[in-house]
């Protein structure tokens, strides 16, 4: 590649998908001074970005033809496929690079990469782990995977999004695998929090009253993730200080209190059930993370 085309590669980018996240990504590229071309299925979502200097393409094929690198960020891979897998778009992408920052499953990422390879399209997959407000700031977190060389080539443009960028390896399902695992933590924690607010309210405790202590509970988790990672990987589940038998007793109190108020305790019943299953298999003296190993047995 000539230095002139290398320069234009690194100074232009296309964003497909202008939901809240796509708009944030395009906005950060613009702020970084990149020539940014944008397109969205529903017209009109590019208005503010065009006002800030983005080029509003009339079609997805026109958009991808404008840059060597296209970043895709739509609701899921059904939507991404609906955009990318049209002949005109696939043809225009030939020899160019797609970085797919859409969230979906590892298998969908693998399927997308196979499709891209079959159409001469260079493909990287990725996941965004922080909200739109972080994009363009040091707080943004991006995970990437796919060919290391290709990642290195486009890293200067991706850096315009701010934050930290981590290349997790060449296996194309890896960013989605991290995304799924991390969102598993997030959504089960949020479900627990929503449930806790309902139970607290039934007991006459407001969310504002609970908040300082809820933050304290949240703060217990990060060190626990670090301490138990080795246990999970090495298969040694010390229950010293907090065995599963003690954990299920505490969980049962939550179930009883919820149900006494007529509040569904399904999420906690499911968690308690997992713990009881591990105890039933003889692991009552082990720590809570034994559950991961028991679940993994199927
Ligand atoms: P959405 O997840 O709601 O995605 C909206 C975008 O998807 C719009 O551009 C919409 O186009 C497009 N879309 C939906 N269906 C189709 C379709 N069938 N064909 C073409 N385009 C379609 O909003 P976000 O922008 O917030 O999220 C985009 C991605 O970023 C998601 O995968 C999300 O999980 C991820 N993400 C979002 C975060 C956030 O804070 N918002 C945080 C981290 C990751 P149209 O306008 O035409 O409907």
Coordinates of C-alpha atoms and ligand atoms in Angstrom, one line a residue:
X1 CA 0.0 0.0 0.0
X2 CA 1.4 3.5 -0.9
X3 CA 2.0 5.9 1.9
X4 CA -0.8 8.2 0.5
X5 CA -3.4 5.4 0.6
X6 CA -2.1 4.3 4.0
X7 CA -2.6 7.8 5.2
X8 CA -6.2 7.9 3.8
X9 CA -6.8 4.4 5.4
X10 CA -5.9 5.8 8.7
X11 CA -7.8 9.1 8.4
X12 CA -11.2 7.9 7.2
X13 CA -13.8 5.5 8.6
X14 CA -17.4 4.5 8.0
X15 CA -19.9 3.7 10.7
X16 CA -23.0 1.6 9.9
X17 CA -25.7 1.8 12.5
X18 CA -26.7 5.1 14.2
X19 CA -28.4 3.9 17.3
X20 CA -27.2 5.5 20.5
X21 CA -23.9 3.6 20.4
X22 CA -23.3 4.0 16.7
X23 CA -23.8 7.8 17.0
X24 CA -21.4 7.9 20.0
X25 CA -18.7 6.0 17.9
X26 CA -19.2 8.2 14.9
X27 CA -19.1 11.3 17.1
X28 CA -15.7 10.2 18.6
X29 CA -14.3 9.6 15.2
X30 CA -15.4 13.1 14.1
X31 CA -13.9 14.6 17.3
X32 CA -10.6 12.9 16.5
X33 CA -10.6 14.6 13.0
X34 CA -11.3 11.5 11.0
X35 CA -13.2 11.7 7.7
X36 CA -16.3 9.9 8.9
X37 CA -19.0 8.5 6.7
X38 CA -22.2 7.3 8.3
X39 CA -25.3 5.3 7.3
X40 CA -28.4 4.0 9.1
X41 CA -31.3 1.9 8.0
X42 CA -33.8 4.5 9.1
X43 CA -32.9 7.8 7.4
X44 CA -32.5 11.0 9.5
X45 CA -30.5 9.5 12.4
X46 CA -27.4 11.1 10.9
X47 CA -28.6 14.7 11.1
X48 CA -26.7 15.8 14.1
X49 CA -23.5 14.0 12.9
X50 CA -23.7 15.5 9.4
X51 CA -24.1 18.9 11.1
X52 CA -20.8 18.2 12.8
X53 CA -19.1 17.3 9.5
X54 CA -19.9 13.6 8.9
X55 CA -20.6 12.5 5.4
X56 CA -24.2 11.1 5.2
X57 CA -24.2 8.2 2.7
X58 CA -27.4 7.5 0.8
X59 CA -26.9 3.7 0.9
X60 CA -24.8 1.2 2.9
X61 CA -22.8 0.3 -0.3
X62 CA -22.0 4.0 -0.8
X63 CA -21.0 4.2 2.9
X64 CA -18.6 1.2 2.9
X65 CA -17.0 2.3 -0.4
X66 CA -16.0 5.6 1.2
X67 CA -13.4 4.1 3.7
X68 CA -11.0 1.3 4.0
X69 CA -12.5 0.5 7.4
X70 CA -16.2 0.1 8.3
X71 CA -17.3 -0.2 11.9
X72 CA -20.7 -1.9 12.3
X73 CA -22.7 -1.3 15.4
X74 CA -26.4 -2.4 15.2
X75 CA -28.7 -4.2 17.6
X76 CA -27.6 -7.8 16.7
X77 CA -26.1 -10.0 14.0
X78 CA -29.5 -10.5 12.3
X79 CA -29.4 -6.7 11.7
X80 CA -25.7 -6.7 10.8
X81 CA -26.3 -9.5 8.3
X82 CA -29.3 -7.8 6.8
X83 CA -27.0 -4.8 6.0
X84 CA -23.7 -6.5 5.1
X85 CA -24.9 -9.6 3.2
X86 CA -26.6 -7.8 0.3
X87 CA -24.6 -8.4 -2.9
X88 CA -24.0 -4.7 -3.5
X89 CA -22.6 -4.1 0.0
X90 CA -20.5 -7.3 0.1
X91 CA -19.1 -6.4 -3.3
X92 CA -18.2 -2.9 -2.2
X93 CA -16.5 -4.3 0.9
X94 CA -14.2 -6.7 -1.0
X95 CA -10.6 -6.1 0.1
X96 CA -11.8 -3.7 2.8
X97 CA -12.0 -4.3 6.6
X98 CA -15.1 -4.6 8.8
X99 CA -14.8 -4.2 12.5
X100 CA -18.1 -5.6 13.9
X101 CA -18.8 -4.0 17.3
X102 CA -22.3 -5.3 17.4
X103 CA -23.1 -7.6 20.4
X104 CA -24.3 -11.2 19.8
X105 CA -23.1 -14.7 20.5
X106 CA -19.6 -16.2 19.8
X107 CA -21.1 -18.5 17.1
X108 CA -22.7 -15.6 15.3
X109 CA -19.2 -13.9 15.2
X110 CA -17.7 -17.1 13.8
X111 CA -20.4 -17.3 11.2
X112 CA -19.9 -13.7 10.2
X113 CA -16.1 -14.2 9.9
X114 CA -16.6 -17.3 7.7
X115 CA -19.0 -15.3 5.5
X116 CA -16.5 -12.4 5.3
X117 CA -13.6 -14.7 4.4
X118 CA -15.8 -16.2 1.6
X119 CA -16.3 -12.8 0.2
X120 CA -12.8 -11.5 0.4
X121 CA -13.6 -9.1 3.2
X122 CA -11.1 -8.6 6.1
X123 CA -12.9 -9.1 9.4
X124 CA -12.4 -8.2 13.0
X125 CA -14.9 -8.7 15.8
X126 CA -15.3 -6.7 18.9
X127 CA -17.4 -5.8 21.9
X128 CA -18.0 -2.6 23.8
X129 CA -18.1 -3.0 27.5
X130 CA -19.1 0.5 28.6
X131 CA -22.0 2.9 28.0
X132 CA -22.3 5.4 25.2
X133 CA -21.2 8.2 27.6
X134 CA -17.8 6.7 27.9
X135 CA -17.0 6.6 24.2
X136 CA -14.2 9.0 23.3
X137 CA -13.2 9.2 27.0
X138 CA -10.5 7.2 29.0
X139 CA -13.3 5.2 30.6
X140 CA -14.4 3.4 27.4
X141 CA -13.5 -0.3 27.2
X142 CA -13.3 -2.2 23.9
X143 CA -12.5 -5.8 23.4
X144 CA -11.2 -7.0 20.0
X145 CA -10.3 -10.3 18.3
X146 CA -9.3 -11.6 14.9
X147 CA -6.1 -11.5 12.9
X148 CA -3.5 -9.7 14.9
X149 CA -1.9 -8.1 11.9
X150 CA -5.2 -6.6 10.7
X151 CA -5.9 -5.4 14.2
X152 CA -2.5 -3.6 14.3
X153 CA -3.2 -2.0 11.0
X154 CA -6.5 -0.5 12.2
X155 CA -5.5 0.2 15.7
X156 CA -4.7 3.9 15.1
X157 CA -8.3 4.5 13.9
X158 CA -9.8 2.5 16.7
X159 CA -7.8 4.5 19.2
X160 CA -9.8 7.5 18.2
X161 CA -12.7 5.9 20.2
X162 CA -10.7 6.6 23.4
X163 CA -10.4 4.2 26.4
X164 CA -8.7 0.9 26.4
X165 CA -8.5 -1.5 23.6
X166 CA -7.6 -5.1 24.3
X167 CA -6.8 -7.7 21.6
X168 CA -7.9 -11.0 23.0
X169 CA -6.5 -13.2 20.4
X170 CA -7.1 -14.4 16.8
X171 CA -10.1 -16.7 17.6
X172 CA -13.0 -14.7 16.2
X173 CA -15.5 -15.8 18.9
X174 CA -13.4 -14.5 21.8
X175 CA -14.6 -11.0 22.1
X176 CA -18.2 -12.2 22.1
X177 CA -17.3 -14.9 24.6
X178 CA -16.0 -12.3 27.0
X179 CA -19.0 -10.0 26.3
X180 CA -21.4 -12.8 27.1
X181 CA -19.6 -13.8 30.4
X182 CA -19.4 -10.1 31.5
X183 CA -23.0 -9.4 30.6
X184 CA -24.0 -12.5 32.5
X185 CA -22.5 -10.9 35.6
X186 CA -24.1 -7.6 34.8
X187 CA -27.7 -8.7 34.1
X188 CA -27.9 -11.2 37.0
X189 CA -26.5 -8.5 39.3
X190 CA -29.1 -6.0 37.9
X191 CA -31.9 -8.6 38.3
X192 CA -30.8 -9.0 41.9
X193 CA -30.7 -5.3 42.5
X194 CA -34.2 -4.8 41.0
X195 CA -35.5 -7.7 43.2
X196 CA -33.8 -6.3 46.3
X197 CA -35.5 -2.9 45.7
X198 CA -38.9 -4.6 45.6
X199 CA -38.2 -6.5 48.8
X200 CA -36.8 -3.4 50.5
X201 CA -39.8 -1.3 49.5
X202 CA -42.1 -4.0 50.8
X203 CA -40.3 -3.7 54.1
X204 CA -40.6 0.1 54.1
X205 CA -37.0 0.8 53.0
X206 CA -36.5 3.2 50.1
X207 CA -34.0 2.8 47.3
X208 CA -32.3 6.0 48.5
X209 CA -32.0 4.7 52.0
X210 CA -30.5 1.4 50.7
X211 CA -28.2 2.9 48.1
X212 CA -25.1 3.6 50.3
X213 CA -25.2 0.1 51.7
X214 CA -25.9 -1.4 48.2
X215 CA -22.7 0.3 47.0
X216 CA -20.9 -1.4 49.8
X217 CA -22.2 -4.8 48.7
X218 CA -21.1 -4.0 45.1
X219 CA -17.6 -3.1 46.4
X220 CA -17.2 -6.6 47.9
X221 CA -17.4 -8.1 44.5
X222 CA -14.2 -6.9 42.6
X223 CA -11.8 -8.4 45.2
X224 CA -13.9 -11.6 45.2
X225 CA -13.5 -11.9 41.4
X226 CA -9.7 -11.7 41.8
X227 CA -9.5 -14.0 44.8
X228 CA -11.7 -16.7 43.3
X229 CA -10.3 -16.7 39.7
X230 CA -7.5 -19.0 40.6
X231 CA -9.9 -21.3 42.5
X232 CA -12.2 -21.5 39.4
X233 CA -9.3 -22.2 37.1
X234 CA -7.5 -24.6 39.4
X235 CA -10.5 -26.4 40.7
X236 CA -9.8 -25.8 44.4
X237 CA -12.9 -24.3 46.1
X238 CA -12.0 -23.3 49.6
X239 CA -15.1 -22.7 51.6
X240 CA -13.2 -21.5 54.6
X241 CA -15.1 -18.6 56.1
X242 CA -18.2 -19.0 54.0
X243 CA -19.1 -22.5 53.0
X244 CA -22.0 -23.3 50.6
X245 CA -24.1 -24.6 53.6
X246 CA -24.0 -21.1 55.1
X247 CA -24.7 -19.4 51.8
X248 CA -27.9 -21.4 51.2
X249 CA -29.2 -20.5 54.6
X250 CA -28.8 -16.8 53.8
X251 CA -30.4 -17.3 50.4
X252 CA -33.4 -19.0 51.9
X253 CA -34.1 -16.0 54.1
X254 CA -34.4 -13.9 51.0
X255 CA -36.8 -16.3 49.4
X256 CA -38.9 -16.4 52.6
X257 CA -39.0 -12.7 53.0
X258 CA -39.9 -12.1 49.3
X259 CA -42.6 -14.6 49.2
X260 CA -44.1 -13.4 52.5
X261 CA -44.7 -10.2 50.6
X262 CA -46.1 -12.0 47.6
X263 CA -42.9 -11.0 45.6
X264 CA -41.7 -13.5 43.1
X265 CA -38.4 -15.0 44.3
X266 CA -37.7 -17.0 41.1
X267 CA -34.2 -15.5 40.6
X268 CA -33.1 -16.3 44.1
X269 CA -34.8 -19.7 44.1
X270 CA -32.8 -20.5 41.0
X271 CA -29.5 -19.4 42.7
X272 CA -30.4 -21.3 45.9
X273 CA -31.2 -24.3 43.7
X274 CA -27.7 -24.2 42.1
X275 CA -26.1 -24.0 45.6
X276 CA -28.3 -26.9 46.9
X277 CA -27.3 -29.0 43.9
X278 CA -23.6 -28.5 44.7
X279 CA -24.3 -29.4 48.3
X280 CA -26.2 -32.5 47.2
X281 CA -23.1 -33.6 45.3
X282 CA -21.0 -33.5 48.4
X283 CA -19.6 -30.0 48.2
X284 CA -21.3 -28.3 51.1
X285 CA -18.0 -27.3 52.8
X286 CA -16.7 -25.7 49.5
X287 CA -17.0 -22.0 48.6
X288 CA -19.7 -20.5 46.4
X289 CA -17.6 -20.7 43.2
X290 CA -17.8 -24.6 43.3
X291 CA -21.1 -23.9 41.6
X292 CA -19.3 -22.9 38.4
X293 CA -17.7 -26.3 38.3
X294 CA -20.9 -28.2 39.1
X295 CA -22.8 -26.2 36.4
X296 CA -20.1 -27.0 33.9
X297 CA -20.7 -30.8 34.4
X298 CA -24.1 -30.2 32.8
Ligands
LIG1 P1 -29.6 -0.7 19.6 O1 -29.1 -2.0 20.2 O2 -31.1 -0.4 19.8 O3 -29.3 -0.7 18.0 C1 -29.9 0.2 17.2 C2 -29.3 0.1 15.8 O4 -29.6 -1.1 15.2 C3 -30.0 1.2 14.9 O5 -29.0 1.7 14.0 C4 -31.0 0.4 14.2 O6 -31.4 1.0 12.9 C5 -30.2 -0.9 13.9 N1 -31.1 -2.0 13.5 C6 -32.0 -2.7 14.2 N2 -32.6 -3.6 13.5 C7 -32.1 -3.5 12.2 C8 -32.2 -4.2 11.0 N3 -33.1 -5.3 10.9 N4 -31.5 -3.9 9.9 C9 -30.6 -2.8 10.0 N5 -30.4 -2.1 11.1 C10 -31.1 -2.5 12.2 O7 -28.8 0.5 20.1 P2 -27.3 0.9 20.4 O8 -26.8 1.8 19.3 O9 -27.2 1.3 21.8 O10 -26.5 -0.5 20.4 C11 -25.8 -1.0 19.3 C12 -24.9 -2.2 19.7 O11 -24.0 -1.7 20.7 C13 -25.8 -3.3 20.3 O12 -25.2 -4.5 19.9 C14 -25.5 -3.1 21.8 O13 -25.6 -4.3 22.6 C15 -24.1 -2.6 21.8 N6 -23.8 -1.8 23.0 C16 -24.5 -0.7 23.4 C17 -24.3 -0.1 24.6 C18 -25.1 1.1 25.0 O14 -24.8 1.7 26.1 N7 -26.0 1.6 24.2 C19 -23.2 -0.5 25.5 C20 -22.4 -1.6 25.0 C21 -22.7 -2.2 23.8 P3 -32.8 1.8 12.8 O15 -32.4 3.1 13.4 O16 -33.1 1.8 11.4 O17 -33.8 1.1 13.7

